[in-house]
Tab-separated table of C-alpha atoms in Angstrom:
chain	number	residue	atom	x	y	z
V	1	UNK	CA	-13.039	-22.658	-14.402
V	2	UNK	CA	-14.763	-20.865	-11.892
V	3	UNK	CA	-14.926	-16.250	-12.572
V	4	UNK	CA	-15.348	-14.092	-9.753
V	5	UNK	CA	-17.804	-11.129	-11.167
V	6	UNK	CA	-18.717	-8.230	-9.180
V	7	UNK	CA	-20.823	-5.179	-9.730
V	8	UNK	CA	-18.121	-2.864	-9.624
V	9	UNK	CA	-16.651	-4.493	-12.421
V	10	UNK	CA	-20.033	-4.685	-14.576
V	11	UNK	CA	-20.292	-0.777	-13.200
V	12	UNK	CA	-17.082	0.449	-14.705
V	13	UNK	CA	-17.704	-1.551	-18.135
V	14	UNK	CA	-21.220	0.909	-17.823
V	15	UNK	CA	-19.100	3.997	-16.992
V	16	UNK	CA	-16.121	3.197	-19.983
V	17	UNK	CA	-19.053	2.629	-22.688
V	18	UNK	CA	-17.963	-0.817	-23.420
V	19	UNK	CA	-21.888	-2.238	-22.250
V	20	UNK	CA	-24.821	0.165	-21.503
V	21	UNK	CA	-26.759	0.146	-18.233
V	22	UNK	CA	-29.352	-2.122	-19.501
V	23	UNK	CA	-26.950	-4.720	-20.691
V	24	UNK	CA	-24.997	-4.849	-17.282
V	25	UNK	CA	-28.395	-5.286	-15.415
V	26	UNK	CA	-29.289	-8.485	-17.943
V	27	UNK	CA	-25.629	-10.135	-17.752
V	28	UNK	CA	-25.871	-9.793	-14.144
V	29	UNK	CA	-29.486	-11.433	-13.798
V	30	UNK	CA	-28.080	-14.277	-16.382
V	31	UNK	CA	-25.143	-14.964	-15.058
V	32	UNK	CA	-27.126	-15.410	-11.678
V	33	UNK	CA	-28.085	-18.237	-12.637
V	34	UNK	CA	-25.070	-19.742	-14.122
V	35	UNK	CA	-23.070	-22.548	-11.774
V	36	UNK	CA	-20.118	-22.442	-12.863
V	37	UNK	CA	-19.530	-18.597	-12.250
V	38	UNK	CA	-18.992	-17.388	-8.350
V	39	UNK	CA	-20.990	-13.832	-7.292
V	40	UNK	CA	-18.792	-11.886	-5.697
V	41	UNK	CA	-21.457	-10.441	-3.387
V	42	UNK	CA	-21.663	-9.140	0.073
V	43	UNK	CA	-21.327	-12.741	1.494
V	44	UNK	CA	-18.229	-13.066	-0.465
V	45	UNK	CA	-16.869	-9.693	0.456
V	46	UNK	CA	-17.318	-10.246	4.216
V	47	UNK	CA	-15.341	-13.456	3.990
V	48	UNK	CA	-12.445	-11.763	2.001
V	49	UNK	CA	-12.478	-9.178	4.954
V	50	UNK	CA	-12.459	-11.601	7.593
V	51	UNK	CA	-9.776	-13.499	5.938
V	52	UNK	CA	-7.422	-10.437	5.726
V	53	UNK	CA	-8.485	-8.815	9.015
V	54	UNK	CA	-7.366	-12.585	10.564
V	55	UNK	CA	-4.102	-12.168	8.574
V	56	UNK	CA	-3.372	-8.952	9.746
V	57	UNK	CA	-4.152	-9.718	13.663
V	58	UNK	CA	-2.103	-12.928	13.224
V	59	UNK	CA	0.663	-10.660	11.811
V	60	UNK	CA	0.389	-8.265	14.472
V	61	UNK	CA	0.422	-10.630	17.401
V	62	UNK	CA	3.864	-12.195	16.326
V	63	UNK	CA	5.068	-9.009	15.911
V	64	UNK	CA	3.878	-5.598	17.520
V	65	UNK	CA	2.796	-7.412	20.676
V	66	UNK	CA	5.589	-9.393	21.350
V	67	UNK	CA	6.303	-7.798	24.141
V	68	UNK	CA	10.178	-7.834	26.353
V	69	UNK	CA	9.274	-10.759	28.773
V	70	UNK	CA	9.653	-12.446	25.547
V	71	UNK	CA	12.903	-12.728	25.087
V	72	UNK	CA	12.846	-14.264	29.099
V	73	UNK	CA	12.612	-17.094	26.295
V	74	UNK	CA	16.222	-17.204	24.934
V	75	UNK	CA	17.450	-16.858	21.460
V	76	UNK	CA	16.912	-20.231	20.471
V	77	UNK	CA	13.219	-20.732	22.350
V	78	UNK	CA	11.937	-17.597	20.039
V	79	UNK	CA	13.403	-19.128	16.899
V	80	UNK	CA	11.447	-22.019	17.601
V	81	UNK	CA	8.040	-20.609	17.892
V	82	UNK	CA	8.405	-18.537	14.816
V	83	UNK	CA	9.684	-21.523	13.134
V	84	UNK	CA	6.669	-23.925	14.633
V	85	UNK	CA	3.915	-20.985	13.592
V	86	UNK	CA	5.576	-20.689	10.070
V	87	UNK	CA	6.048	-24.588	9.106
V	88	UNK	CA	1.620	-24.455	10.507
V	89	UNK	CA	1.222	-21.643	8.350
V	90	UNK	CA	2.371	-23.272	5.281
V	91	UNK	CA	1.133	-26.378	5.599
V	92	UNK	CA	-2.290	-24.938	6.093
V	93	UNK	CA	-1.484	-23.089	3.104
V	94	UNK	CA	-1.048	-25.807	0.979
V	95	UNK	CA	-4.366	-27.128	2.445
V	96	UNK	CA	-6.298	-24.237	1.626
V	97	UNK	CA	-4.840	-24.104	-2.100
V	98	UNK	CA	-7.841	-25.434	-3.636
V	99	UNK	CA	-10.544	-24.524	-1.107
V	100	UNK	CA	-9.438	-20.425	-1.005
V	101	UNK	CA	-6.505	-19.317	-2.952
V	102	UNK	CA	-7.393	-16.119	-1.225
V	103	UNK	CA	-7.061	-17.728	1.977
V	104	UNK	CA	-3.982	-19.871	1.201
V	105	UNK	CA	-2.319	-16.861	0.052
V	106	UNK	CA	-2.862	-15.091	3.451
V	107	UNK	CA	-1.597	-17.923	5.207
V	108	UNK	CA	2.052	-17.867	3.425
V	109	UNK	CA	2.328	-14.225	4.134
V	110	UNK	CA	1.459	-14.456	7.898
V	111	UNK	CA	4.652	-17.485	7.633
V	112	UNK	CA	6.561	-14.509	6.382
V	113	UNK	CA	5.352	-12.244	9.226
V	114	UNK	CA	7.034	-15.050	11.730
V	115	UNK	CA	10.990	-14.166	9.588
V	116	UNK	CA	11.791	-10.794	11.940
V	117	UNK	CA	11.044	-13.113	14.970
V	118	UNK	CA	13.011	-16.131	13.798
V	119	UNK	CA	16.120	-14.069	12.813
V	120	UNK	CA	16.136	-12.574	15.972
V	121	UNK	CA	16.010	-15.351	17.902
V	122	UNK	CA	18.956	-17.168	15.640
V	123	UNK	CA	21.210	-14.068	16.159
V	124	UNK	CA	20.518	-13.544	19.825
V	125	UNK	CA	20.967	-16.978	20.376
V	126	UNK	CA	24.499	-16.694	18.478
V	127	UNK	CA	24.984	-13.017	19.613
V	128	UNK	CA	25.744	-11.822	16.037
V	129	UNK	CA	24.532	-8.222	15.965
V	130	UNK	CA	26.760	-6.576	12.866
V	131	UNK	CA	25.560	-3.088	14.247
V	132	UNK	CA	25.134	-3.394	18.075
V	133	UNK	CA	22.360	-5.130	20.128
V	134	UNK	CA	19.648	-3.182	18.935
V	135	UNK	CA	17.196	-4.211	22.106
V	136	UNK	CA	14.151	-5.822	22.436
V	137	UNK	CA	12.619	-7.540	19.507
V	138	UNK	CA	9.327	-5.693	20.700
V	139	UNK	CA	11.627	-2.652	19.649
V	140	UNK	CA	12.245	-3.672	16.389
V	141	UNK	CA	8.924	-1.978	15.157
V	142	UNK	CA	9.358	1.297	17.492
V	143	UNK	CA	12.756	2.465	17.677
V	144	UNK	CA	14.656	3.525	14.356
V	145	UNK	CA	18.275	1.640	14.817
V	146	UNK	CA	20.790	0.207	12.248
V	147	UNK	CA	21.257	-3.120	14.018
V	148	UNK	CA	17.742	-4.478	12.563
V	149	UNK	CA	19.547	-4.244	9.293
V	150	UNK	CA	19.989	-8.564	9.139
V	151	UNK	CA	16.092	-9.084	10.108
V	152	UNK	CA	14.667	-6.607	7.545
V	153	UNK	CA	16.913	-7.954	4.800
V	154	UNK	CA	15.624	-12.121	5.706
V	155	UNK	CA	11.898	-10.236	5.600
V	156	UNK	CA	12.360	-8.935	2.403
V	157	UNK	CA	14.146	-11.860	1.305
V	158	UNK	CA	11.440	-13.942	2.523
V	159	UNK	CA	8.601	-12.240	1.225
V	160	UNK	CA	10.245	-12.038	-2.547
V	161	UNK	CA	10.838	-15.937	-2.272
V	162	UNK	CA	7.369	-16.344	-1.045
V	163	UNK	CA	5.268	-14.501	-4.247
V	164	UNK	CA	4.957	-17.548	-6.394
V	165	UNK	CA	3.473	-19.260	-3.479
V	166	UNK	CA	1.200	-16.766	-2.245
V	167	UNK	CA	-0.297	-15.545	-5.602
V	168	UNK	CA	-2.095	-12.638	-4.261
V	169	UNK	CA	-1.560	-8.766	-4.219
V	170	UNK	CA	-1.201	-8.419	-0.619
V	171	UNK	CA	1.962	-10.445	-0.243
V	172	UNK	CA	3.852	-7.784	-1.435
V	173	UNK	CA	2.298	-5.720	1.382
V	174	UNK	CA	5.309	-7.094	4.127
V	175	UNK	CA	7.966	-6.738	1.592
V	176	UNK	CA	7.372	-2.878	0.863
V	177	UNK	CA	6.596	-2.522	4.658
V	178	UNK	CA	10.032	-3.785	5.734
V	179	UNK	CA	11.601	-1.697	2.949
V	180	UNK	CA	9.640	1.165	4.098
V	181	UNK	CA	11.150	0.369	7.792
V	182	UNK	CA	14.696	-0.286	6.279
V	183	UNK	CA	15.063	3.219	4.850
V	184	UNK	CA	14.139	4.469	8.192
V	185	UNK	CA	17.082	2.615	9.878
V	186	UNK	CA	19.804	3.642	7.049
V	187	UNK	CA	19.561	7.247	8.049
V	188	UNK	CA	21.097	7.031	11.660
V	189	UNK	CA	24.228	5.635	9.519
V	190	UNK	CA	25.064	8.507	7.408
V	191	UNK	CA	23.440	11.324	8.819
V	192	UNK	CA	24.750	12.980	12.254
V	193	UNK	CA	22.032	12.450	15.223
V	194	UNK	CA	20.907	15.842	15.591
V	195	UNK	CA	18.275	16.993	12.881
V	196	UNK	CA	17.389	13.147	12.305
V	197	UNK	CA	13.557	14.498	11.775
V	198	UNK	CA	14.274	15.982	8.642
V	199	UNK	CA	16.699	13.865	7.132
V	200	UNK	CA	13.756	11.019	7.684
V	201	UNK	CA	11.797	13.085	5.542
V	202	UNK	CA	13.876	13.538	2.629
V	203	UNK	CA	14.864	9.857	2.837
V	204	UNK	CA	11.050	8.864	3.119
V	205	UNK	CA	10.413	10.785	0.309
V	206	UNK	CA	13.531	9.790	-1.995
V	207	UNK	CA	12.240	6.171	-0.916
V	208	UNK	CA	8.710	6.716	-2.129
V	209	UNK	CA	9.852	7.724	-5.594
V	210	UNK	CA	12.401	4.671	-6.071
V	211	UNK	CA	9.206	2.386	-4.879
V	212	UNK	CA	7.033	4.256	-7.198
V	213	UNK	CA	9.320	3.729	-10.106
V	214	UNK	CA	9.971	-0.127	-9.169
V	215	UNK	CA	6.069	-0.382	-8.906
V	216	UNK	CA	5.238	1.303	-12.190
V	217	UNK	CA	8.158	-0.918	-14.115
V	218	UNK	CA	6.657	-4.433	-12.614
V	219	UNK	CA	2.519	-3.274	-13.572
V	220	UNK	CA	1.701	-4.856	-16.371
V	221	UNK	CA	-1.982	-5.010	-15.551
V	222	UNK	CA	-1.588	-8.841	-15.872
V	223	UNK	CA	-1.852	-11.677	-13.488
V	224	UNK	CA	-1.203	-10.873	-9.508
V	225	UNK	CA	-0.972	-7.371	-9.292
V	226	UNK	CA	2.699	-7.557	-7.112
V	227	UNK	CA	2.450	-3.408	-7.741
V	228	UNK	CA	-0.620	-2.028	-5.949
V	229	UNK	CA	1.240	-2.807	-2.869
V	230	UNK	CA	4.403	-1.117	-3.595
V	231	UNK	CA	2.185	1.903	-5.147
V	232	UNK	CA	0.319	2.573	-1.941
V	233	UNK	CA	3.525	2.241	0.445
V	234	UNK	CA	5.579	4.427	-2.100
V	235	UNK	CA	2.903	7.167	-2.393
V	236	UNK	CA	2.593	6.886	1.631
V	237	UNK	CA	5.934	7.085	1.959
V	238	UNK	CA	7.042	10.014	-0.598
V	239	UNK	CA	3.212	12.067	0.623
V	240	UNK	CA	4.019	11.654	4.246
V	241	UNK	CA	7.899	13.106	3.579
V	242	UNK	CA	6.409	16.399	1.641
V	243	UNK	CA	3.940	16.654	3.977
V	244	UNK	CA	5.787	16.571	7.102
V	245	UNK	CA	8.498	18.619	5.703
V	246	UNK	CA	8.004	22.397	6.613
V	247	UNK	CA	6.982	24.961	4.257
V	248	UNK	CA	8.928	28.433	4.683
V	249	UNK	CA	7.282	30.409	1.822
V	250	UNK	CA	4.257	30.334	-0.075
V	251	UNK	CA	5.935	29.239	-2.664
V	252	UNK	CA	7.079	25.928	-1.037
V	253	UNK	CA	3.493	25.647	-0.346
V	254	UNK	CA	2.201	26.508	-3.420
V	255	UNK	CA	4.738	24.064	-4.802
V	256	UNK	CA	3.562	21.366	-2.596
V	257	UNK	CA	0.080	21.611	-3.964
V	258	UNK	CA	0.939	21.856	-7.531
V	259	UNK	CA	3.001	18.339	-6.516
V	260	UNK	CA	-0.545	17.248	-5.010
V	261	UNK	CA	-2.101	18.110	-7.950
V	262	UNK	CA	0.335	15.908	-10.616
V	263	UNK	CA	-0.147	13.142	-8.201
V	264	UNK	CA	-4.375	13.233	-8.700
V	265	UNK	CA	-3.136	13.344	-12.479
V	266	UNK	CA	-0.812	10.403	-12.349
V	267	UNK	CA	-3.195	8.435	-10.410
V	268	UNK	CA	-5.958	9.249	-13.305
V	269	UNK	CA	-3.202	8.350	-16.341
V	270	UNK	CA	-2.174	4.770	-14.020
V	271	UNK	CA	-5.644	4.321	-12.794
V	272	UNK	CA	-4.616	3.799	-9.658
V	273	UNK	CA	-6.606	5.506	-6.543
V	274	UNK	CA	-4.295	5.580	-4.131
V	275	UNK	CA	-2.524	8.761	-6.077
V	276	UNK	CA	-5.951	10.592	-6.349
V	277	UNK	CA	-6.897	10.255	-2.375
V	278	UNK	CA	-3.443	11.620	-0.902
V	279	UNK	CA	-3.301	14.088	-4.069
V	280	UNK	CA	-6.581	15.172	-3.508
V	281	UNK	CA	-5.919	15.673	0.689
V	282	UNK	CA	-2.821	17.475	-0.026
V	283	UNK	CA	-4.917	19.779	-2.776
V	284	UNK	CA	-7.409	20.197	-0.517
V	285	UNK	CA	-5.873	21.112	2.246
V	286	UNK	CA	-3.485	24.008	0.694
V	287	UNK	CA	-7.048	25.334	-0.266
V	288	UNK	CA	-8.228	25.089	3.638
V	289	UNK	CA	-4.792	26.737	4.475
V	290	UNK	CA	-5.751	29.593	2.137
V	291	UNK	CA	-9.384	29.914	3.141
V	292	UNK	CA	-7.897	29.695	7.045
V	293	UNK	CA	-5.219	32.544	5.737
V	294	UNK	CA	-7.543	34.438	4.336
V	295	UNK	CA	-10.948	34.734	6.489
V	296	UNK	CA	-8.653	33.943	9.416
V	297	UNK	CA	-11.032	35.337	12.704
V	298	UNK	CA	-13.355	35.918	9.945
V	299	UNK	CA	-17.151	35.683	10.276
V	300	UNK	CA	-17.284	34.783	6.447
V	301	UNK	CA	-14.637	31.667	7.309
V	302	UNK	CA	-17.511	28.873	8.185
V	303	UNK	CA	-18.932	29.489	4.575
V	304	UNK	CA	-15.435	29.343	2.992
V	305	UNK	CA	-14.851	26.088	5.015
V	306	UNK	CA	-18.331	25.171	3.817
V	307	UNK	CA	-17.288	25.602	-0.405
V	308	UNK	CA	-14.192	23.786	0.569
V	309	UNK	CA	-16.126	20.855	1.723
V	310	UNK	CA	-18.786	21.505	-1.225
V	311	UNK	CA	-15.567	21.571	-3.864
V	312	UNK	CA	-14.201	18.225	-2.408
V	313	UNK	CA	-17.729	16.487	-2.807
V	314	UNK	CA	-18.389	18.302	-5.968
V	315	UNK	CA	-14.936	16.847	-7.151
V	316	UNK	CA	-15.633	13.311	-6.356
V	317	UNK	CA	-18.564	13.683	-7.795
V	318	UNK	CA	-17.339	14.901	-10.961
V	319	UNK	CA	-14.330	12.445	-11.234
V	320	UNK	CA	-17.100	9.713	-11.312
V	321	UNK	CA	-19.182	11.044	-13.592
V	322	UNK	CA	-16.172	12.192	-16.122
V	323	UNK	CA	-13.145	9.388	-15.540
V	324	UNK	CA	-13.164	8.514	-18.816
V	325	UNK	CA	-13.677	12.012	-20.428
V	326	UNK	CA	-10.529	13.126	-18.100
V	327	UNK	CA	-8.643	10.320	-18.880
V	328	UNK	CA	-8.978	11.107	-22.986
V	329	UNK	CA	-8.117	14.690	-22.460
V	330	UNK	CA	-4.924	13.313	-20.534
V	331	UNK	CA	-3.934	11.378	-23.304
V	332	UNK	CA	-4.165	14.206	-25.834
V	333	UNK	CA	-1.578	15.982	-24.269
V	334	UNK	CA	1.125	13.069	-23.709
V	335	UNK	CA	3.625	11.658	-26.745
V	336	UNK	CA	2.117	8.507	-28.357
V	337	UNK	CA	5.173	7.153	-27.064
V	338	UNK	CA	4.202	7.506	-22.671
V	339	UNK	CA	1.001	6.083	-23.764
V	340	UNK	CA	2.471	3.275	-25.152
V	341	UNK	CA	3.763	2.328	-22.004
V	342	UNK	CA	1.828	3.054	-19.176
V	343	UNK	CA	0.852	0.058	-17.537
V	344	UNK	CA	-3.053	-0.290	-18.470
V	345	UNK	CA	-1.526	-0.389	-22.208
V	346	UNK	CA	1.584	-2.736	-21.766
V	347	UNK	CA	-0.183	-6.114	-22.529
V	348	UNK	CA	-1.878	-4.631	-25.607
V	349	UNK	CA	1.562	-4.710	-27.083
């Protein structure tokens, strides 16, 4: 069995105390030389980004840029593209299994990228539109409209049925996408038309919690890690809507950095980054909004711009050095019973 090792990996078993420096530097020289073990190096890491930045052009071209002349095609002419690229797509799949999982997985999600065009074809072709003709399909991923309901339903559909096949994180990526863009298309249908803006907000950020929730119940730290994805469109999606929503005290603002600040918290507790970037933007810039409010046409406001910049480095710096540390002192001060089952712990059980 071939094992993927990296020196991130070797560097965090350093920075937990589980091997010391010296250790990680002679496991890394012996397993060098070891055959059966594959270096994840920079070679490696270049392919890996190739492979995805391929998926994610393939993805785009059957989708974004699709543009109206199109649908000059008929109903029936785009279902059969979508349906020729997707039957390619898996067979080169099943191909690739045992050459690049990696790659093989990639492959079955761009098939699931070619679902919003096939469905669109089949129900233009049959003229079933349960909401209204909603346009285009080029406007399927610009305009916010109820009648895209059926297509983001068969993507989501799609990309569940596809997981087993695909094995890999990122296949999760389309299905928490489309859910994303189905949230967006629900509001039109029970809020009234004027003051859509904000009730996208709330909605984005209700959203972002209920995909939160769903991703911490499926980690389990074990296997293909299905959550990650639904973690960084939930925390995009619930950080954008408090964000964009606007603050009419400084208490709502004060509130929204205090909400900043349990996110960089949760993210150290589920060890998951993507809760410690946006947390630590948000953070960050309540404390530019002060230093702006403050030394507003000040001369002294380049140098409190400059500790602002110096406190974010100092912080990253700091979080590096002291993960481990923070993440004790975080456990101190939870119930034995939430750190029984946060995700990290789960397969301990």
């Amino acid at each position: 069995m071939k094992v993927e090792i990296d020196r991130d990996g070797i560097a965090e078993a350093v920075r937990q105390g589980i091997i010391t420096q010296e250790q990680a530097e002679q496991l890394w020289q012996f397993w060098g030389k070891g055959q059966d073990i594959q270096l994840d190096g920079n070679g490696l890491r270049i392919s890996k980004f190739l492979y995805y930045l391929g998926a994610l052009i393939v993805i785009t071209a059957m989708g974004w840029y699709v543009n109206a002349s199109w649908d000059s095609l008929g109903g029936l002419g785009l279902f059969v593209i979508a349906a020729v690229y997707a039957v390619c797509f898996i067979l080169a799949a099943h191909f690739m299994r045992a050459k690049s999982p990696v790659l093989s997985g990639l492959l079955i999600v761009m098939a699931v990228g070619t679902t919003p065009l096939g469905v669109y074809g089949i129900q233009k072709a049959l003229g079933i539109w349960p909401s209204g003709y909603p346009g285009y399909y080029h406007d399927f991923y610009i305009w916010v409209k109820s009648g895209w309901f059926v297509i983001e339903f068969a993507t989501v559909a799609a990309g569940v049925l596809s997981l087993p096949f695909a094995r890999i994180p990122f296949a999760m990526a389309p299905v928490a996408f489309t859910l994303w863009y189905l949230s967006m298309d629900i509001v039109p249908l029970f809020f009234p038309a004027n003051g859509h803006f904000i009730y996208h907000m709330y909605v984005s950020v209700i959203f972002g919690l209920v995909m939160m929730a769903a991703a911490f119940v499926m980690d389990s730290r074990q296997r293909v890690d299905y959550s990650k994805w639904l973690y960084i469109f939930g925390v995009l999606a619930f950080w954008g809507g408090i964000s964009l929503l606007k603050s009419t005290s400084e208490f709502s603002r004060a509130a929204y950095c205090a909400v900043n600040v349990l996110m960089m918290f949760c993210g150290v507790l589920l060890e998951r980054r993507v809760f410690i970037v946006f947390g630590g933007i948000g953070t960050f810039g309540y404390i530019g909004y002060l230093a702006w409010s403050v030394f507003a046409n000040s001369f002294f406001f380049p140098f409190a711009l400059t500790l602002v910049g110096l406190g974010i480095a100092y912080a990253g710096w700091l979080y590096h050095r002291k993960q481990a540390a923070l993440a004790r002192f975080l456990y101190s001060l939870l119930p034995e019973w939430v750190i029984r089952n946060l995700p990290q712990n789960r397969s301990l059980k």
